[in-house]
Amino acid sequence: MKFVARLLHEDGCSLVDEVQQGWLWGQLCSCARKDPPVWPSRLECSSKKHRPLENILAPQHFIAAMAAVTQTVGEHASGKILAMRDISVRQSELLPLILQPLTASAVAAASHRPREEQLPAEEGLAASLPQSSTARAEAIEQAAPAIERLKVILVMLDARLADIKNLWTSGKLRSVGIDGRQTIQLIEALFEHNQNRQNVLEAISSS
């Protein structure tokens, strides 16, 4: 797996290293106090020296706080990918396999809600909180648009040039905050220069 650790290597910092070593996952674990099921974290999620948010936040504030953490994770991973200047075939195939589970797990970890009886609740607000884990995950994902953006970027990594063009012309990329410059830069990193690529880049630039 040493070749995986070199993926997304930039300025001495590998995004995949961060996943494997627990930085990204640890951000959520340390707040939501949910044990990571896949990646062992260097941050001890159950460490007594870290007071988890579940012990200090009322339920009505928990989702907002975890959405903020999830947003940070999504922005960090997306930024790393969009900053790459050359993406090999191996990277374009492996990065989605490695990071797609993270997008789901991040929201799942953040949607973990502590027991109500342990937390103070403001009258009338606790009842309005999403009751199911699915509803909580949806609420967090809606408040953390960087996760949806990361999902789209991962699709682009393993997509055909024509599919990426369609994502742009349909407005999907702009809807998740990926602008023309970022789209062009990612295409240039993924595909070798040829007339077809040039035509697509010109079409995106002029739209």
CSV table of C-alpha atoms in Angstrom, one decimal:
chain,number,residue,atom,x,y,z
A,1,MET,CA,0.0,0.0,0.0
A,2,LYS,CA,3.0,2.3,-0.1
A,3,PHE,CA,2.0,3.6,-3.6
A,4,VAL,CA,-1.4,4.6,-2.1
A,5,ALA,CA,0.3,6.8,0.5
A,6,ARG,CA,2.0,8.7,-2.3
A,7,LEU,CA,-1.3,9.7,-4.0
A,8,LEU,CA,-2.3,13.3,-3.7
A,9,HIS,CA,1.2,14.1,-2.3
A,10,GLU,CA,1.6,17.9,-2.2
A,11,ASP,CA,4.0,20.0,-0.1
A,12,GLY,CA,5.0,16.9,1.9
A,13,CYS,CA,1.4,16.2,2.9
A,14,SER,CA,-0.7,13.3,1.5
A,15,LEU,CA,-4.4,13.4,1.7
A,16,VAL,CA,-4.5,9.6,1.7
A,17,ASP,CA,-1.9,9.6,4.5
A,18,GLU,CA,-4.3,11.8,6.5
A,19,VAL,CA,-7.1,9.3,5.9
A,20,GLN,CA,-5.0,6.3,6.9
A,21,GLN,CA,-3.5,8.0,9.9
A,22,GLY,CA,-6.8,9.3,11.1
A,23,TRP,CA,-6.6,13.1,10.7
A,24,LEU,CA,-9.8,13.5,8.6
A,25,TRP,CA,-11.7,10.7,10.5
A,26,GLY,CA,-10.3,11.9,13.8
A,27,GLN,CA,-11.8,15.3,13.4
A,28,LEU,CA,-15.3,13.7,13.5
A,29,CYS,CA,-14.4,11.0,16.1
A,30,SER,CA,-13.0,13.5,18.5
A,31,CYS,CA,-16.2,15.6,18.3
A,32,ALA,CA,-18.9,12.9,17.9
A,33,ARG,CA,-17.2,10.3,20.0
A,34,LYS,CA,-17.8,7.5,17.5
A,35,ASP,CA,-15.2,4.8,17.0
A,36,PRO,CA,-13.8,4.7,13.5
A,37,PRO,CA,-14.9,1.4,11.8
A,38,VAL,CA,-12.3,1.4,9.1
A,39,TRP,CA,-9.4,3.7,9.6
A,40,PRO,CA,-7.6,3.6,13.0
A,41,SER,CA,-7.2,7.1,14.3
A,42,ARG,CA,-4.1,8.6,15.9
A,43,LEU,CA,-6.5,10.8,17.7
A,44,GLU,CA,-8.0,8.7,20.5
A,45,CYS,CA,-11.7,9.2,20.1
A,46,SER,CA,-12.4,7.9,23.6
A,47,SER,CA,-9.6,9.8,25.2
A,48,LYS,CA,-10.5,11.2,28.6
A,49,LYS,CA,-8.4,14.3,28.0
A,50,HIS,CA,-10.8,15.4,25.2
A,51,ARG,CA,-14.2,16.4,26.2
A,52,PRO,CA,-16.5,15.4,23.3
A,53,LEU,CA,-19.2,17.7,22.0
A,54,GLU,CA,-21.9,15.3,23.1
A,55,ASN,CA,-21.2,16.2,26.7
A,56,ILE,CA,-21.2,20.0,26.3
A,57,LEU,CA,-23.7,20.8,23.5
A,58,ALA,CA,-27.5,20.8,23.7
A,59,PRO,CA,-29.1,18.6,21.0
A,60,GLN,CA,-30.4,21.5,19.1
A,61,HIS,CA,-26.8,22.7,18.6
A,62,PHE,CA,-25.2,19.3,17.9
A,63,ILE,CA,-26.2,19.0,14.3
A,64,ALA,CA,-25.0,22.5,13.5
A,65,ALA,CA,-21.7,21.9,15.2
A,66,MET,CA,-21.1,18.5,13.5
A,67,ALA,CA,-22.1,20.0,10.1
A,68,ALA,CA,-19.3,22.6,10.5
A,69,VAL,CA,-16.8,19.9,11.2
A,70,THR,CA,-18.0,17.8,8.3
A,71,GLN,CA,-17.8,20.9,6.0
A,72,THR,CA,-14.2,21.3,7.0
A,73,VAL,CA,-13.3,17.7,6.2
A,74,GLY,CA,-15.0,18.1,2.8
A,75,GLU,CA,-13.3,21.4,2.0
A,76,HIS,CA,-9.9,20.0,2.9
A,77,ALA,CA,-10.2,16.9,0.7
A,78,SER,CA,-11.7,18.8,-2.2
A,79,GLY,CA,-9.0,21.4,-2.0
A,80,LYS,CA,-6.3,18.8,-2.1
A,81,ILE,CA,-7.7,17.2,-5.3
A,82,LEU,CA,-8.4,20.5,-7.1
A,83,ALA,CA,-4.8,21.6,-6.4
A,84,MET,CA,-3.3,18.7,-8.2
A,85,ARG,CA,-1.6,19.5,-11.5
A,86,ASP,CA,-1.1,16.0,-12.9
A,87,ILE,CA,-3.4,13.0,-12.1
A,88,SER,CA,-2.3,9.6,-13.3
A,89,VAL,CA,-4.6,6.9,-14.4
A,90,ARG,CA,-3.8,5.0,-11.2
A,91,GLN,CA,-4.6,8.0,-9.1
A,92,SER,CA,-7.9,8.6,-10.9
A,93,GLU,CA,-9.0,5.1,-10.3
A,94,LEU,CA,-7.8,4.6,-6.7
A,95,LEU,CA,-8.7,8.0,-5.2
A,96,PRO,CA,-12.5,7.4,-5.6
A,97,LEU,CA,-12.1,3.9,-4.1
A,98,ILE,CA,-10.3,5.3,-1.1
A,99,LEU,CA,-12.3,8.5,-0.5
A,100,GLN,CA,-15.8,7.7,-1.5
A,101,PRO,CA,-16.3,5.6,1.7
A,102,LEU,CA,-15.0,8.6,3.6
A,103,THR,CA,-17.7,10.8,2.3
A,104,ALA,CA,-20.4,8.4,3.6
A,105,SER,CA,-18.5,7.6,6.9
A,106,ALA,CA,-18.0,11.3,7.6
A,107,VAL,CA,-21.7,12.1,7.6
A,108,ALA,CA,-22.5,8.9,9.5
A,109,ALA,CA,-20.0,9.8,12.2
A,110,ALA,CA,-21.3,13.3,12.4
A,111,SER,CA,-24.9,12.2,12.6
A,112,HIS,CA,-24.2,10.1,15.7
A,113,ARG,CA,-26.3,11.8,18.3
A,114,PRO,CA,-25.7,11.3,22.1
A,115,ARG,CA,-28.4,10.2,24.5
A,116,GLU,CA,-31.0,13.0,25.1
A,117,GLU,CA,-31.0,12.5,28.8
A,118,GLN,CA,-27.3,13.5,29.1
A,119,LEU,CA,-27.9,16.9,27.5
A,120,PRO,CA,-29.7,20.0,28.5
A,121,ALA,CA,-32.5,20.9,26.0
A,122,GLU,CA,-34.2,24.2,25.4
A,123,GLU,CA,-38.0,23.8,25.7
A,124,GLY,CA,-39.7,23.2,22.4
A,125,LEU,CA,-36.6,22.7,20.3
A,126,ALA,CA,-35.5,19.1,21.1
A,127,ALA,CA,-38.8,17.8,19.6
A,128,SER,CA,-38.0,19.5,16.2
A,129,LEU,CA,-34.6,17.7,15.8
A,130,PRO,CA,-34.4,14.9,13.3
A,131,GLN,CA,-35.1,11.6,15.1
A,132,SER,CA,-33.7,9.0,12.8
A,133,SER,CA,-30.0,8.6,11.9
A,134,THR,CA,-30.9,9.0,8.3
A,135,ALA,CA,-32.7,12.2,8.8
A,136,ARG,CA,-29.8,13.5,11.0
A,137,ALA,CA,-27.3,12.6,8.2
A,138,GLU,CA,-29.4,14.4,5.6
A,139,ALA,CA,-29.6,17.5,7.8
A,140,ILE,CA,-25.9,17.5,8.3
A,141,GLU,CA,-25.1,16.9,4.6
A,142,GLN,CA,-27.4,19.8,3.6
A,143,ALA,CA,-25.5,22.0,6.0
A,144,ALA,CA,-22.2,20.8,4.8
A,145,PRO,CA,-22.2,21.3,1.0
A,146,ALA,CA,-18.5,20.5,0.7
A,147,ILE,CA,-19.3,16.8,1.1
A,148,GLU,CA,-21.6,16.9,-2.0
A,149,ARG,CA,-18.9,18.8,-3.8
A,150,LEU,CA,-16.3,16.2,-2.9
A,151,LYS,CA,-18.6,13.4,-4.2
A,152,VAL,CA,-18.9,15.1,-7.6
A,153,ILE,CA,-15.1,15.6,-7.8
A,154,LEU,CA,-14.6,11.9,-7.1
A,155,VAL,CA,-17.0,11.1,-9.9
A,156,MET,CA,-15.1,13.4,-12.2
A,157,LEU,CA,-11.8,11.6,-11.5
A,158,ASP,CA,-13.0,8.4,-13.0
A,159,ALA,CA,-15.3,9.9,-15.7
A,160,ARG,CA,-14.9,10.3,-19.5
A,161,LEU,CA,-14.1,13.7,-20.9
A,162,ALA,CA,-17.6,13.8,-22.5
A,163,ASP,CA,-19.2,13.1,-19.1
A,164,ILE,CA,-17.3,15.9,-17.4
A,165,LYS,CA,-18.4,18.3,-20.2
A,166,ASN,CA,-22.0,17.2,-19.6
A,167,LEU,CA,-21.7,17.8,-15.9
A,168,TRP,CA,-20.6,21.3,-16.8
A,169,THR,CA,-23.2,22.1,-19.4
A,170,SER,CA,-26.0,20.7,-17.2
A,171,GLY,CA,-25.0,23.1,-14.4
A,172,LYS,CA,-24.2,20.3,-12.0
A,173,LEU,CA,-20.6,21.4,-11.3
A,174,ARG,CA,-21.6,25.0,-10.7
A,175,SER,CA,-24.4,23.9,-8.4
A,176,VAL,CA,-21.9,22.3,-6.0
A,177,GLY,CA,-19.4,25.2,-6.2
A,178,ILE,CA,-17.0,24.1,-8.9
A,179,ASP,CA,-16.3,26.9,-11.3
A,180,GLY,CA,-15.0,27.0,-14.9
A,181,ARG,CA,-11.4,27.6,-13.9
A,182,GLN,CA,-11.4,24.6,-11.5
A,183,THR,CA,-13.1,22.4,-14.1
A,184,ILE,CA,-10.5,23.3,-16.7
A,185,GLN,CA,-7.7,22.7,-14.3
A,186,LEU,CA,-9.0,19.3,-13.3
A,187,ILE,CA,-9.5,18.3,-17.0
A,188,GLU,CA,-5.9,19.4,-17.8
A,189,ALA,CA,-4.7,17.3,-14.8
A,190,LEU,CA,-6.6,14.2,-15.9
A,191,PHE,CA,-6.4,14.2,-19.7
A,192,GLU,CA,-3.5,14.4,-22.1
A,193,HIS,CA,-3.5,17.3,-24.5
A,194,ASN,CA,-5.3,16.6,-27.8
A,195,GLN,CA,-7.8,18.4,-30.0
A,196,ASN,CA,-10.8,16.8,-28.3
A,197,ARG,CA,-9.6,18.1,-24.9
A,198,GLN,CA,-8.9,21.5,-26.4
A,199,ASN,CA,-12.4,21.7,-27.8
A,200,VAL,CA,-13.9,20.9,-24.4
A,201,LEU,CA,-11.8,23.5,-22.6
A,202,GLU,CA,-12.7,26.2,-25.1
A,203,ALA,CA,-16.4,25.3,-24.7
A,204,ILE,CA,-16.1,25.6,-20.9
A,205,SER,CA,-14.2,28.8,-21.2
A,206,SER,CA,-16.7,30.5,-23.4
A,207,SER,CA,-19.8,29.4,-21.4
